[in-house]
Every structure is written in structure tokens, then in C-alpha cells.
Coordinates of C-alpha atoms in Angstrom, one line a residue:
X4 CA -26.3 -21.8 -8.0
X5 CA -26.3 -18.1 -7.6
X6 CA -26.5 -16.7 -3.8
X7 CA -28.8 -14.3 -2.5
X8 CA -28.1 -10.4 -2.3
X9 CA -26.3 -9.0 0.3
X10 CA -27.9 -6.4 2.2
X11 CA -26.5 -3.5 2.5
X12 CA -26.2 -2.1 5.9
X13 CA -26.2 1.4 7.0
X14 CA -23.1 3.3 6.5
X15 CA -23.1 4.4 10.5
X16 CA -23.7 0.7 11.7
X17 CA -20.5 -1.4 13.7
X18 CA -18.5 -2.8 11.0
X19 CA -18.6 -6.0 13.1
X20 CA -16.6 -9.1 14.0
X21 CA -14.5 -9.9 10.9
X22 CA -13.9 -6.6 10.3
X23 CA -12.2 -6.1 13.6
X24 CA -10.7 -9.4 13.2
X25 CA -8.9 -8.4 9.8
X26 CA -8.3 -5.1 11.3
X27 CA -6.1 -7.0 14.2
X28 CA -4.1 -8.7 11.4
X29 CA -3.8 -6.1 9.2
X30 CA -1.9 -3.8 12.1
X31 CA 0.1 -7.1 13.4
X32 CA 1.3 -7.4 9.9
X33 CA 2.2 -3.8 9.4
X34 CA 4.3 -3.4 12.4
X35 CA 6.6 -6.2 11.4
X36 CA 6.7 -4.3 8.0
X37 CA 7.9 -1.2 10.0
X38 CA 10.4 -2.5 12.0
X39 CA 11.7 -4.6 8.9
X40 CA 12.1 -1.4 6.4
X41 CA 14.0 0.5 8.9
X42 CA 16.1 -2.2 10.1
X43 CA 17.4 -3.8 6.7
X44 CA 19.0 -0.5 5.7
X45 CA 20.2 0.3 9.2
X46 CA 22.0 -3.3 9.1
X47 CA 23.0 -2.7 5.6
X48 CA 25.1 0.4 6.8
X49 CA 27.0 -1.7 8.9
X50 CA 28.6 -3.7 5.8
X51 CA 28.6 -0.4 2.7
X52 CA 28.3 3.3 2.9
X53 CA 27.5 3.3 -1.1
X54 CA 24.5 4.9 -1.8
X55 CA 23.5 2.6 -4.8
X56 CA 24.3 -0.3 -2.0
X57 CA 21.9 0.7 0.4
X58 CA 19.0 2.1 -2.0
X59 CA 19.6 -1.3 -3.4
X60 CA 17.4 -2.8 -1.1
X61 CA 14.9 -0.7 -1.6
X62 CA 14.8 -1.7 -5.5
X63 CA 14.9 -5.8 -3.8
X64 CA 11.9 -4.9 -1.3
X65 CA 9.6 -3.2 -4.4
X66 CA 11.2 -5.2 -7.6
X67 CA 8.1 -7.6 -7.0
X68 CA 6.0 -5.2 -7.2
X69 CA 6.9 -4.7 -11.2
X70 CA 7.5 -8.1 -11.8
X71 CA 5.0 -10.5 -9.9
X72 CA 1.9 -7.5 -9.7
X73 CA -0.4 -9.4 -12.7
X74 CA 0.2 -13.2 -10.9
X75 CA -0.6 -12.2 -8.0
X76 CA -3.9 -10.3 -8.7
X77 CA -5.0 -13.0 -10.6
X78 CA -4.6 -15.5 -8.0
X79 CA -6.6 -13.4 -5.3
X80 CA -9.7 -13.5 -7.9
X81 CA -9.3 -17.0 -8.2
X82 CA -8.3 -18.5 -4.7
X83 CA -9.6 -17.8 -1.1
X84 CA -8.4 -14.2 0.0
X85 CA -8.1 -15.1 3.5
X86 CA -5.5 -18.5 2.4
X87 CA -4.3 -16.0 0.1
X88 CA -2.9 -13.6 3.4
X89 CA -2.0 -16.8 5.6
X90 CA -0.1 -18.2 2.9
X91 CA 2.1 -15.1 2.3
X92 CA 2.0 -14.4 5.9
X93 CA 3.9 -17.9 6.8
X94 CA 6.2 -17.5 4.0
X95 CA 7.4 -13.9 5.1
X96 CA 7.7 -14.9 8.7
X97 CA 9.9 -17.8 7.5
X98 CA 12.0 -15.7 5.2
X99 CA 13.3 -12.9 7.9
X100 CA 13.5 -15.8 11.0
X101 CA 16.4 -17.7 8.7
X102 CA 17.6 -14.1 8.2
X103 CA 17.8 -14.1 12.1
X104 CA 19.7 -16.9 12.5
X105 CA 22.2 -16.1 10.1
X106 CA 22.6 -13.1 12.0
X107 CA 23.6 -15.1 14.6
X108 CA 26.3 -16.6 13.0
X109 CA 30.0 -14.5 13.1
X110 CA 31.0 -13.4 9.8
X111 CA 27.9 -14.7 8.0
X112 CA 26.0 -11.7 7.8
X113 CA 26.3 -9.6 3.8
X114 CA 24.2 -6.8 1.9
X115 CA 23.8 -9.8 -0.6
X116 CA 22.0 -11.8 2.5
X117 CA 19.7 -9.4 2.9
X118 CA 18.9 -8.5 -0.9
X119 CA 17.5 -12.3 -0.9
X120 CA 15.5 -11.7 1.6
X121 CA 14.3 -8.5 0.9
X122 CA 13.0 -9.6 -2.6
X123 CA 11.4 -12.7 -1.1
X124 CA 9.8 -10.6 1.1
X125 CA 8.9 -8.5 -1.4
X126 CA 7.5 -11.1 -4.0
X127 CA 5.0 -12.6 -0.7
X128 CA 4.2 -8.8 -0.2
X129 CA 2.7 -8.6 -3.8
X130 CA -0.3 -11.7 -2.8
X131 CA -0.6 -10.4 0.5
X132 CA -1.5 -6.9 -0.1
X133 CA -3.5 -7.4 -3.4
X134 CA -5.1 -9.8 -1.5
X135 CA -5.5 -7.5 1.6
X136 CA -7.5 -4.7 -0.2
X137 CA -10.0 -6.9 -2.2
X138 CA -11.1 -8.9 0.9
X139 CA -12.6 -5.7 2.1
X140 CA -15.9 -5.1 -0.3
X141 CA -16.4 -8.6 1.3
X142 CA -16.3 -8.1 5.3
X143 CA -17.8 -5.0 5.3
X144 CA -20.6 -3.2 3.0
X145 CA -19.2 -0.9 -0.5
X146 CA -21.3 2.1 1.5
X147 CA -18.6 1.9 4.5
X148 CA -15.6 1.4 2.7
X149 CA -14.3 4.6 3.2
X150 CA -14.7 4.7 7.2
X151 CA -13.0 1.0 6.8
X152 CA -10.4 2.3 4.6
X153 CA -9.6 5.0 6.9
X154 CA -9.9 2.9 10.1
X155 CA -7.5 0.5 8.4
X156 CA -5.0 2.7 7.1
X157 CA -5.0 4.7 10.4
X158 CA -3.6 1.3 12.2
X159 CA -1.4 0.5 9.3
X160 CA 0.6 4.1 9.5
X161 CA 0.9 3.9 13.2
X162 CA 2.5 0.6 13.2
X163 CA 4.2 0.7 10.1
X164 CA 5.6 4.1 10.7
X165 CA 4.7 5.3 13.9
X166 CA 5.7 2.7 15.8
X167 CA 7.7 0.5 13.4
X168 CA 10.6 2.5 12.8
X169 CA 11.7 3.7 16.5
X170 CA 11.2 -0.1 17.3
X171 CA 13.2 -1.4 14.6
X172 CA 16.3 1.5 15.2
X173 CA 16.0 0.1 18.9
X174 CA 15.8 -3.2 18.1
X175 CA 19.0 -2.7 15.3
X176 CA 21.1 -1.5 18.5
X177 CA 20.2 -4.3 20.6
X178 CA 21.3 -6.5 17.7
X179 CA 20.0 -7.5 14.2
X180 CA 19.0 -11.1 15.2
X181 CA 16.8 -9.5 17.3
X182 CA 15.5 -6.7 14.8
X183 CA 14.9 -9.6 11.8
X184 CA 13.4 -12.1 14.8
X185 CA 10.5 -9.9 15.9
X186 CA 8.6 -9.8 12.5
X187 CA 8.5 -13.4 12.4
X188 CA 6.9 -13.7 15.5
X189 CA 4.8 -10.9 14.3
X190 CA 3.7 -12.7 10.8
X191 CA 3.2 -15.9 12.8
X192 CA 0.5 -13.7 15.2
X193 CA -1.4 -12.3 11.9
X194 CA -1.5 -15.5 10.6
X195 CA -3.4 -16.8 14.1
X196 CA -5.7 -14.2 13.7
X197 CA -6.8 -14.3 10.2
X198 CA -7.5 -18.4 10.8
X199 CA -10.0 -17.5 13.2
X200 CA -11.8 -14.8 10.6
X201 CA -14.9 -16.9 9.5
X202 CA -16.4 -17.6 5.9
X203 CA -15.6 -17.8 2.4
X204 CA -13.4 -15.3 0.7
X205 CA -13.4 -17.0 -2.9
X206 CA -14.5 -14.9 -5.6
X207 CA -17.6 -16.2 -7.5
X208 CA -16.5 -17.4 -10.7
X209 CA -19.3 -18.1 -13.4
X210 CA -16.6 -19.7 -16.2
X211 CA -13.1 -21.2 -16.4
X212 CA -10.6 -19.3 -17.5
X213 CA -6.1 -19.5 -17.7
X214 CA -4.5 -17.6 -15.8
X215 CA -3.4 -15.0 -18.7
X216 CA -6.7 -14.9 -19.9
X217 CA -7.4 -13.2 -16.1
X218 CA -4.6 -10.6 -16.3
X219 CA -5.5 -9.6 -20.1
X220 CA -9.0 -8.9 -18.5
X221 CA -7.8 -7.2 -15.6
X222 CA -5.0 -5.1 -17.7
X223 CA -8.1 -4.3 -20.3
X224 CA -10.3 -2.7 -17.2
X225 CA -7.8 -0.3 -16.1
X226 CA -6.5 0.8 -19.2
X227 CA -10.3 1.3 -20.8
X228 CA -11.4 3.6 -17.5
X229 CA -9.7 6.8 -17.9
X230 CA -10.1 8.1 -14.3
X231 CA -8.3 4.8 -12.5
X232 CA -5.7 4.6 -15.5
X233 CA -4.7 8.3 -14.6
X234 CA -4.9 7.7 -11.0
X235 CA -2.8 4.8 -11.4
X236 CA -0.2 6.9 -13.3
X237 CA -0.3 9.8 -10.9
X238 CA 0.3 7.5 -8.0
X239 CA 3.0 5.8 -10.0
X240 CA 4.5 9.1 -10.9
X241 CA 5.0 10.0 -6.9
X242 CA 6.3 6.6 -6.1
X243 CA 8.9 6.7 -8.3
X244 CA 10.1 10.5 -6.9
X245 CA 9.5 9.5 -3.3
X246 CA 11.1 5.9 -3.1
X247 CA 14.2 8.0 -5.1
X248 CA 14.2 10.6 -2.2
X249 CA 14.2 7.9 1.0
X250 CA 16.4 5.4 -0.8
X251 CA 19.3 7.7 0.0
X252 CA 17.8 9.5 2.9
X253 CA 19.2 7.2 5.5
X254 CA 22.8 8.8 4.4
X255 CA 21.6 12.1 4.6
X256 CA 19.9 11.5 8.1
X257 CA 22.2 8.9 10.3
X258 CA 26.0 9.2 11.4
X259 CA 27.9 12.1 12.7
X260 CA 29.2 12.6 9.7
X261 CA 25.7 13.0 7.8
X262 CA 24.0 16.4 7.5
X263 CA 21.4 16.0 9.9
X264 CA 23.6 13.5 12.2
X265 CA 21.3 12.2 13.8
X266 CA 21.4 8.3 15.8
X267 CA 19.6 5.4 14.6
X268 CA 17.0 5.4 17.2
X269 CA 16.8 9.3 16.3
X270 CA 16.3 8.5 13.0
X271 CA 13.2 5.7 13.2
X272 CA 11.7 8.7 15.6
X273 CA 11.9 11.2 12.6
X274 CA 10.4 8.7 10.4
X275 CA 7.3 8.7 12.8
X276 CA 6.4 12.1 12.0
X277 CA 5.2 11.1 8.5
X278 CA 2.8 8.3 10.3
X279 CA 1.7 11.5 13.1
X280 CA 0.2 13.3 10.4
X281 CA -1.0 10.0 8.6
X282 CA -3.3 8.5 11.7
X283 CA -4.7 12.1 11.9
X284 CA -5.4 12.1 7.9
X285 CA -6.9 9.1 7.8
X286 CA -9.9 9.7 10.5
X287 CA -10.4 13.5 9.1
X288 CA -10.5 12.2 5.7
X289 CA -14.3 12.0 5.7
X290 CA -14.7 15.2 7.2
X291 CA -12.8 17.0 4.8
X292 CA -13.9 15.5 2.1
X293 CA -17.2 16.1 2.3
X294 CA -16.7 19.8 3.7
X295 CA -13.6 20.7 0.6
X296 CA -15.1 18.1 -2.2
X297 CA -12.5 15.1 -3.0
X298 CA -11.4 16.8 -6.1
X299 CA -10.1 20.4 -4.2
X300 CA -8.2 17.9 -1.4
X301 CA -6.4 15.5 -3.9
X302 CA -4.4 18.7 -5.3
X303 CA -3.8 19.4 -2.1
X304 CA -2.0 16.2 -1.1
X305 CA -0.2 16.4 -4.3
X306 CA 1.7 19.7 -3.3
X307 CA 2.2 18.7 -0.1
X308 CA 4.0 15.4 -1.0
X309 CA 6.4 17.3 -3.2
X310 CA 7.0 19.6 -0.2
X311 CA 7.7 16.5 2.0
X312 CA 10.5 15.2 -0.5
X313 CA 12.0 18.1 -1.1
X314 CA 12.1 19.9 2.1
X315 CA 15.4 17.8 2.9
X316 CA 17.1 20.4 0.3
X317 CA 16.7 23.4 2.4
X318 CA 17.2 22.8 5.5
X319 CA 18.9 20.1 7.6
X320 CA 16.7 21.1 10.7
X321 CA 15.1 17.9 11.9
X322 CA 12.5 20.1 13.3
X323 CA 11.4 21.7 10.3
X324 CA 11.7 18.1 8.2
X325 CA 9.6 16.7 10.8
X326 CA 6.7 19.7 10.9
X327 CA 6.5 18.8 7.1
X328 CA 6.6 15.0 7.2
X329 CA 3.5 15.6 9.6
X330 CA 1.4 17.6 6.5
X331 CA 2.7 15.3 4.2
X332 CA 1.7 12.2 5.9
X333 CA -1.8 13.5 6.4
X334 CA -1.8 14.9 2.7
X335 CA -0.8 10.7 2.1
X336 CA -3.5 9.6 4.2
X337 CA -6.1 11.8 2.9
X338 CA -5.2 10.2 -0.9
X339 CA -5.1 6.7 -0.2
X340 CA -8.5 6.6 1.3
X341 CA -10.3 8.4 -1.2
X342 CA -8.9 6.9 -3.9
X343 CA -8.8 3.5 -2.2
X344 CA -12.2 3.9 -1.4
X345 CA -13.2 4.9 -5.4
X346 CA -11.8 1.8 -6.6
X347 CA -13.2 -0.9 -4.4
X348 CA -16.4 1.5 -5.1
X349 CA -16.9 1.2 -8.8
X350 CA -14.6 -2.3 -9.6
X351 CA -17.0 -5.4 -9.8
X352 CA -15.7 -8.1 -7.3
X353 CA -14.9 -10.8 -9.5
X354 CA -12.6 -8.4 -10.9
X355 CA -11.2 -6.3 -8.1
X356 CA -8.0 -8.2 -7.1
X357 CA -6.8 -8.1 -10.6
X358 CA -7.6 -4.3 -10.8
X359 CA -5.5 -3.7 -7.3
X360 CA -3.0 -5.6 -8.8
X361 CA -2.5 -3.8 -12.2
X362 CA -3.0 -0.5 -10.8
X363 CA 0.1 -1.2 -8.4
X364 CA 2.2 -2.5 -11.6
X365 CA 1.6 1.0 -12.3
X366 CA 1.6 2.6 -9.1
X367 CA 4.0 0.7 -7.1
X368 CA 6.4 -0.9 -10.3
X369 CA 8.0 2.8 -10.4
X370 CA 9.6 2.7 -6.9
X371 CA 12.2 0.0 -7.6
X372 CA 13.1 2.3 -10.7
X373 CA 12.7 5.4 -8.9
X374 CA 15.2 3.8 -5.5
X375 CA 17.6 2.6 -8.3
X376 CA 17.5 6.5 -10.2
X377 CA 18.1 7.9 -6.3
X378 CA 21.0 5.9 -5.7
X379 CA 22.8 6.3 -9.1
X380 CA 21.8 10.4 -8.7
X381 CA 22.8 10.7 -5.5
X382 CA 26.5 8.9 -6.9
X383 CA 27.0 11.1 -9.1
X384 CA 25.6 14.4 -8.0
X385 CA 25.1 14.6 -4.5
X386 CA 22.1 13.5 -2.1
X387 CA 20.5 17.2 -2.2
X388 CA 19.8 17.0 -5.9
X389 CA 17.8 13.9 -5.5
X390 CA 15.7 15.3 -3.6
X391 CA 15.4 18.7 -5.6
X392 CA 14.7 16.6 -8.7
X393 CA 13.0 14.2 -7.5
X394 CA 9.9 16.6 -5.7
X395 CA 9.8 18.4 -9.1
X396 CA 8.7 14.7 -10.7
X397 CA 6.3 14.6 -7.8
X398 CA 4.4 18.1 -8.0
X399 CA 4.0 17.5 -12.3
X400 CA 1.3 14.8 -11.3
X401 CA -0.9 17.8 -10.7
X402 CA -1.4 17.4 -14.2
X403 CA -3.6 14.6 -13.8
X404 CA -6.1 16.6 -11.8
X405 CA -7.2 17.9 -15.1
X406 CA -9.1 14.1 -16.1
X407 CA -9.5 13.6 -12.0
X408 CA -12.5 15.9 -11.0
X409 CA -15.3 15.5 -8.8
X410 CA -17.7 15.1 -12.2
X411 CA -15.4 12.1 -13.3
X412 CA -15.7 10.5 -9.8
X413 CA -19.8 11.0 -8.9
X414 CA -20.4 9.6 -12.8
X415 CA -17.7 6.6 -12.1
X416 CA -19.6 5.8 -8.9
X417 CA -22.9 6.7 -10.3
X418 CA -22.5 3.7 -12.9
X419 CA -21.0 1.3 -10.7
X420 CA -24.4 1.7 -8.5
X421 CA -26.8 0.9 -11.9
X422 CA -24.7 -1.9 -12.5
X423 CA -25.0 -3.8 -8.8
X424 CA -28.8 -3.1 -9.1
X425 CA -29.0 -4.8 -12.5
X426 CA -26.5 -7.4 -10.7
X427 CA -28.8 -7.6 -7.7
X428 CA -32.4 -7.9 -9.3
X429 CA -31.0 -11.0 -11.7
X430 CA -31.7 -13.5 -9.3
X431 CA -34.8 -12.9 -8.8
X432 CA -35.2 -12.6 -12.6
X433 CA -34.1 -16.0 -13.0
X434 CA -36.4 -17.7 -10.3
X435 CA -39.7 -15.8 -12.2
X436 CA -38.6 -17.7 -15.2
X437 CA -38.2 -21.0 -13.4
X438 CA -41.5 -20.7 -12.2

């Protein structure tokens, strides 16, 4: 039985209810990630002062991301999004509360400890977050996914790195029981809220199909669509180059003895400045958008993400690192909701989860190899050359600007709109010829 058309509602209505409710989640959730990413390496310094050690866990955190990606897109087109979320929701706030009691425990504590739980967290990550961005096209209209997207990412950078990170260096202080306990209770308030968002998040599925027979399908889209394949690449391309740069960073940054020498709570507040400029970016995004033209601001954030990993190279002033991490974090911002917002735009449903999900196999598979390349480079060479290298990697993605213009986009989304029209006008196709 096919279901009636949604309506699309006016880009400047409310985004209503669910959207609100998912928005609560989504920024419970991401401040649990914050204080977890800054406390697992600021614990981890406590046992090694290797640099391949500690960007280790970096490689543990992502390593899902290249190895679990496919599954997990195909099982958010195939089950309930919103289970999808609680599901990986429970399991992470399991994972890092048995990482709190063993904290507890004299003696217990080891880098190999939290390696285990950093990849389990990781691998619940990949279902959560696939999951996360194709729900969206189904709480809110395709016309307002870009004031969603931005309203979304605006609470996910202030809690996972505005607020996040000074919380999780003060909560490291005050004891790592009490730094891994917090995001449990966190992940346990998500999962609260998401119960109470209402409906049916399942994909409609018109024929049966195994499960590699969904990934092949999925793997075919991206690759066949030039401008997400080169998007995908690009993004994968800076991942790679920044997760190489803050793998070590925390060396470079924290002790006397490191070159800015800063404290731990010192260092979660430098790591806010990134998520200062990031809030901003994400409600101007929009704005300058339509005043620039998407094509003009995408170069933009390109140069100044390779400014923001390799201003650590000149200059140990946290001043000047943190006046940067603010234009970078905006030039971030400003990316991931236009291009966000273009794939959610022009993906059919059915098939967006396993689009998210191979587009981050690209996109996000690189930074496990790119925090494993930081810490063998900083070994061997020094920290400072990982970031000098590593921001050239980032600024040759400007490349890809020359398939990613403002022509390529309007067709992309121009096509995308003929095709939910034919969609649309089926049903009532199919009820004349019953009739």
C-alpha cells in the first residue's frame, strides 16, 4: 500500500515538535562525545608519552569508520532510524560506564583498556550517526534541510567542542571515573529523549533484498554521481590531514615541557575556539551562501582549514592558534551544511542511509590512517612537520573545486526535484487505473 505525499511545508515555517525533540538528543549525545575525545587522550598521558600511543586512540575511535561504514548504512535503510539511535545510544553509554568502574579500581586502569573501548565506541558511532543524518529528510521537509542542518550542527559544535572539552579537562582532574561516568549518564538522557520522538522512521521498502545486495547499490550511487564521489574524496582528503595534525597535538599543547605548555583544563579551553567560530558558521551559513554563491565559500573553507592545521608550525602563541581555530571552525561549519544539506537534497530516501554511510567510508575511513601517519611522523620527524605536511594534504583538495561548481550543484538538485514530482504524482497514477 503506497502512502500519501507529504506536503511540503514552507521553508520559513517551525520545524516542529520532533524536530526539537531529535535536536535535544542530538546535543545530549554530542556533549558526551566531547567530554569523551578530550578525556581518553588526557587519561592516556597519564600511562605513555609515545606519540604513536596516544594518536593510537584516535585510529581505535575512527577505525569503524573504515571498517563497519557499509553495515551500518545498510541497516539504517532497512530498520527504524530512531531504534537504530537508541540502540547505539545504550550500547555506548554501557561501554564507557564499565570503563568507569575499572577506573575505580587501583592498578587496573591501561592504554589497552581504553583502545577497547574506544573502538567499541567507535563501531556504535558508525549506526548512530549514519542513522542520525538520514532521519532528518523525515522530521522535517527537504526545503528546510539546510536551516535544520545548521540548527543541528550549531548544537552539536557547542557541545561537542565548546563545551565538551573544558568539561572533560575538568572532569579528567577531578578523576577519570568521573570523566568516563558522565557520558553514560548522558547517552542514557538521549536515549529518554529519542523514545518519546513519535512515528515511524523505517524506510519504505518496495522488494527484499541481502544485505550486500544494499551496500553494492549504495556503493554504485556514489561512485556513478561525480559531484558526491568528489565531495566524498575532498572531505576524505582533509580528514586524513586534520585527524594526523590533532592526533599528536595534545603533545604539542599540554605539560610544561610541551611548546605551548599549557594545563589540561587550558587545553579543552583552546579546543573551544574551533567550536566558537563553528556555532557562528553554522547560523550565517545561509546568509553567506546565498549573498557569495556555495561554490565561491566552499574554496574558502578549504584554505582556511589548511590554515587551521598548520598554524601550530609557526607559532606556539595560543592566542594566535586560537584566533585561527575560530576561522577555521566557521570555514568547517560553513562546509558541512552545504554539503550536508546537497546530499540529503538530491539522495532518494530509500537510499540515503547507505549513501551517508559510503560517503563517510570515504570521508571519515581516512582519519584512522591519517591519526596512525601523524603519530609514526611525528616519531620520526618531530611534531611540527606533521602539521606542515599534513596542511599541505589539506589545501591540494582545492583541486576538487574544479568538478564542484555552482552549475554541478543547481543541475544535481534540479534533477532530484523532477524525480520527487514523478515520485509524487504516481500514486495518483495508480488509483486512476484502479478506477
Amino acid at each position: 500500500m503506497r502512502s500519501a505525499p507529504r506536503r511540503r511545508r514552507p521553508a520559513g515555517t517551525p520545524l516542529g515538535a520532533p524536530f526539537r525533540r531529535l535536536w535535544a538528543a542530538s546535543t545530549v549525545s554530542n556533549l558526551a562525545d566531547g567530554v569523551l575525545k578530550v578525556a581518553l587522550p588526557l587519561v592516556a598521558v597519564r600511562y605513555t608519552d609515545s606519540p604513536a600511543l596516544v594518536a593510537g586512540l584516535t585510529f581505535a575511535l575512527t577505525l569503524p569508520w573504515l571498517l563497519f561504514a557499509l553495515p551500518a548504512g545498510a541497516l539504517a535503510d532497512r530498520l527504524d532510524r530512531r531504534h537504530a539511535m537508541i540502540g547505539a545510544n545504550v550500547a555506548r553509554a554501557l561501554l564507557v560506564v564499565a570503563l568507569a568502574a575499572v577506573a575505580l579500581v587501583p592498578d587496573a586502569g591501561s592504554v589497552a583498556v581504553l583502545y577497547v573501548v574506544a573502538f567499541g565506541v567507535g563501531v556504535t558511532e558508525t549506526l548512530y550517526d549514519t542513522s542520525a543524518q538520514s532521519i532528518l529528510p523525515q522530521v522535517v521537509p527537504r526545503t528546510a534541510l539546510p536551516r535544520a542542518n545548521g540548527r543541528l550542527y550549531a548544537a552539536e559544535l557547542t557541545a561537542n567542542q565548546f563545551v565538551g572539552p573544558p568539561l572533560g579537562g575538568l572532569l579528567v582532574a577531578a578523576g577519570a571515573a568521573v570523566a568516563f561516568g558522565l557520558p553514560g549518564a548522558l547517552w542514557a538522557l538521549a536515549v529518554g529523549l529519542l523514545v518519546g520522538l513519535p512515528g515511524s522512521f523505517r524506510p519504505e521498502r518496495t522488494t527484499r533484498t541481502t544485505l550486500r545486495a544494499d551496500i553494492g547499490e549504495g556503493l554504485r550511487f556514489l561512485w556513478r554521481d561525480r559531484l558526491l564521489r568528489t565531495l566524498a574524496l575532498m572531505v576524505g582528503a582533509s580528514n586524513f590531514a586534520s585527524n594526523a595534525a590533532f592526533a599528536v597535538f595534545v603533545l604539542y599543547a599540554v605539560g610544561p615541557d610541551s611548546p605551548l605548555g599549557l594545563s589540561e583544563p587550558a587545553y579543552g579551553v583552546l579546543l573551544t575556539t574551533m567550536a566558537v567560530g563553528a556555532f557562528a558558521g553554522s547560523f550565517v551559513a545561509e546568509r553567506v551562501v546565498a549573498f557569495v554563491g556555495r561554490a565561491r565559500v566552499l574554496t574558502l573553507t578549504v584554505l582556511t582549514t589548511a590554515a587551521l592545521i598548520g598554524v601550530p608550525a609557526v607559532t606556539t602563541s595560543p592566542w594566535v592558534i586560537g584566533v585561527v581555530n575560530v576561522v577555521g571552525g566557521a570555514g568547517i561549519a560553513v562546509w558541512n551544511v552545504v554539503t550536508l544539506s546537497l546530499r540529503q537534497r538530491i539522495t532518494p530516501d530509500a537510499l540515503l542511509g547507505r549513501l551517508n554511510s559510503c560517503y563517510r567510508l570515504v570521508a571519515w575511513g581516512t582519519m584512522p590512517l591519517g591519526a596512525a601517519a601523524g603519530g609514526l611522523l611525528g616519531e620520526v620527524f618531530g611534531l611540527r612537520t606533521v602539521f606542515v605536511v599534513m596542511a599541505a594534504v589539506s589545501a591540494a583538495t582545492l583541486l576538487g573545486m574544479l568538478v564542484v561548481d555552482d552549475r554541478a550543484m543547481d543541475a544535481a538538485e534540479r534533477e532530484a526535484d523532477e524525480r520527487d514530482v514523478l515520485r509524487e504524482s504516481e500514486p495518483a497514477a495508480d488509483a486512476a487505473a484502479e478506477e
